[in-house]
Coordinates of C-alpha atoms and ligand atoms in Angstrom, one line a residue:
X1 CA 3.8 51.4 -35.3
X2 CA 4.1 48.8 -32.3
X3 CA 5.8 46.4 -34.4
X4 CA 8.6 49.0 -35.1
X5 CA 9.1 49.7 -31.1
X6 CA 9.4 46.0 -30.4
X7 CA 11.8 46.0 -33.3
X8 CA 14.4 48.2 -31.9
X9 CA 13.7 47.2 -28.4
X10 CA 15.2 43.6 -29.5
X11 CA 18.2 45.1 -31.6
X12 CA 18.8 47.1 -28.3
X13 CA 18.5 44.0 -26.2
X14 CA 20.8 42.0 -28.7
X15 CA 23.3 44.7 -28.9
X16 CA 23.2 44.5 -25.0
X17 CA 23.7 40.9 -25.2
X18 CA 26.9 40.7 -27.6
X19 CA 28.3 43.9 -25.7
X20 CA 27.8 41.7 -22.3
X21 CA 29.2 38.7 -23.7
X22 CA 32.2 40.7 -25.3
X23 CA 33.7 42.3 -22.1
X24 CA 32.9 39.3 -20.0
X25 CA 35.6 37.4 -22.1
X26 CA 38.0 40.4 -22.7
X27 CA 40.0 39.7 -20.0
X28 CA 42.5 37.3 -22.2
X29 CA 43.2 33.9 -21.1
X30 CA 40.0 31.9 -19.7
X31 CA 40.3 30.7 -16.1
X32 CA 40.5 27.2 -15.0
X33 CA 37.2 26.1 -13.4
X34 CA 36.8 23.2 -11.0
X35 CA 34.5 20.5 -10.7
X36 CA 32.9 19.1 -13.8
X37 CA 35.8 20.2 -16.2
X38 CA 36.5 17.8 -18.3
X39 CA 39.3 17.3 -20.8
X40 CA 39.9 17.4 -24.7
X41 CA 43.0 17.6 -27.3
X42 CA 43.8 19.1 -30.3
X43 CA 46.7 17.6 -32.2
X44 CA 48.6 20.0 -35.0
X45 CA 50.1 17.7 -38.0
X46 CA 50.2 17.8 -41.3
X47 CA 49.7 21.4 -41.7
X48 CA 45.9 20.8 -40.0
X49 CA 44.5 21.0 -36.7
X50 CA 42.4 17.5 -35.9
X51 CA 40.0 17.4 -35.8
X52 CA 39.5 21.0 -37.3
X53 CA 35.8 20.8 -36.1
X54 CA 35.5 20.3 -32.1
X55 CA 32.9 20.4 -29.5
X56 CA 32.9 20.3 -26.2
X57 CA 31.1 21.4 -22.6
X58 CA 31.5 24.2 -20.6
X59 CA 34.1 24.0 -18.4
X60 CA 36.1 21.6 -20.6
X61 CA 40.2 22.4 -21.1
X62 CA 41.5 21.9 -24.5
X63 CA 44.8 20.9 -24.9
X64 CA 46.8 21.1 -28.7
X65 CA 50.2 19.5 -29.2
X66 CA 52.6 19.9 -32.0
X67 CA 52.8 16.3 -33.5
X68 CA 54.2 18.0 -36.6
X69 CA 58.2 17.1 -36.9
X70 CA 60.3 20.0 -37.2
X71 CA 57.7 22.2 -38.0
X72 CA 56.7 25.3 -35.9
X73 CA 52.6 26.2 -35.3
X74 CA 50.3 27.9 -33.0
X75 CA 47.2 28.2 -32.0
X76 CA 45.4 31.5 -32.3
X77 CA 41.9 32.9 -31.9
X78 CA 40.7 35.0 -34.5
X79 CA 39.4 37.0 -32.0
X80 CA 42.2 37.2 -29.5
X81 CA 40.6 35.2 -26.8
X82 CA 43.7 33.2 -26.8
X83 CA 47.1 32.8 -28.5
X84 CA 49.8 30.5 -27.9
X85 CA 53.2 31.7 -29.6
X86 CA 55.5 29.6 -31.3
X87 CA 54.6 25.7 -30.8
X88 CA 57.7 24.1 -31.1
X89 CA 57.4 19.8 -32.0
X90 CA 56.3 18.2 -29.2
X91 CA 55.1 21.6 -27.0
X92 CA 51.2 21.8 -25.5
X93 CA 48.8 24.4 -25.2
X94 CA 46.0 24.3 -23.0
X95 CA 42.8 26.9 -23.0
X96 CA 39.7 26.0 -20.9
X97 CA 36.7 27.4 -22.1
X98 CA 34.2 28.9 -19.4
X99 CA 32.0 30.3 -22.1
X100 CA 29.6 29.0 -24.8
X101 CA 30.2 30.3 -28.3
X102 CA 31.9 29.6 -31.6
X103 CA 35.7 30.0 -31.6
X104 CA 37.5 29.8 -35.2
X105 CA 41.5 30.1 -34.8
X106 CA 43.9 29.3 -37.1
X107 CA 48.0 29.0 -36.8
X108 CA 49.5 32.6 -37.5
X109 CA 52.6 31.1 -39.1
X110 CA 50.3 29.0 -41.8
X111 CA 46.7 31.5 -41.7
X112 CA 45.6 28.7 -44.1
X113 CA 46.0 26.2 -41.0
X114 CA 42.1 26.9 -39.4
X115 CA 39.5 25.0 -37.2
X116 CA 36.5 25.7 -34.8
X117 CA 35.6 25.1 -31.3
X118 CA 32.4 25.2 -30.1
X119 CA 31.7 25.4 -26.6
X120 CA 27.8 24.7 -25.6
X121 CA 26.4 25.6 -22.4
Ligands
LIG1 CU1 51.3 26.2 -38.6

């Protein structure tokens, strides 16, 4: 019987958790932080993002350039956090990330063009 109550008392508190975590970033674009931000890139070639596997700090701002010639990209968050049109050859796109978590994205003009950032706190 207890165990049960302290069951759904942690699915209520994790529910609370994801639900805080979710409108806390729904505001679109992350802001730009001072201080201890530090700095990372992102280049798009070859139809890939590289590295498609990339982990930084809190804090940090990402920057991805098109290195591909001729060829249109973008950068997009699966979940919306942050999208940055048409990357023509040679453009930059810079997010910086102010929470932890797990980002995939991908480019919406190749979906089979995906990668992950992962932001620890
Ligand atoms: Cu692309």
């Amino acid at each position: 019987m207890s165990k049960r109550i302290h069951r759904s008392a942690l699915v209520a508190l994790v529910a609370a958790t994801i639900l805080a975590s979710c409108s806390s970033g729904s505001t679109g674009q992350p802001t730009t932080t001072t201080g201890s931000a530090t700095a990372s890139a992102v280049s798009i070639e070859d139809f890939r993002f590289q590295p498609p596997e990339l982990t930084v700090s809190v804090g940090t701002t990402v920057t991805w350039r098109n290195d591909e010639g001729g060829i249109a990209h973008t950068t997009t968050a699966d979940d919306g956090t942050w999208n940055s049109g048409t990357l023509q050859p040679g453009d930059t796109f810079e997010v910086t990330f102010d929470q932890p978590g797990t980002y995939t994205y991908f480019c919406s003009i190749h979906p089979s063009m995906q990668a992950t950032i992962t932001v620890e706190g």
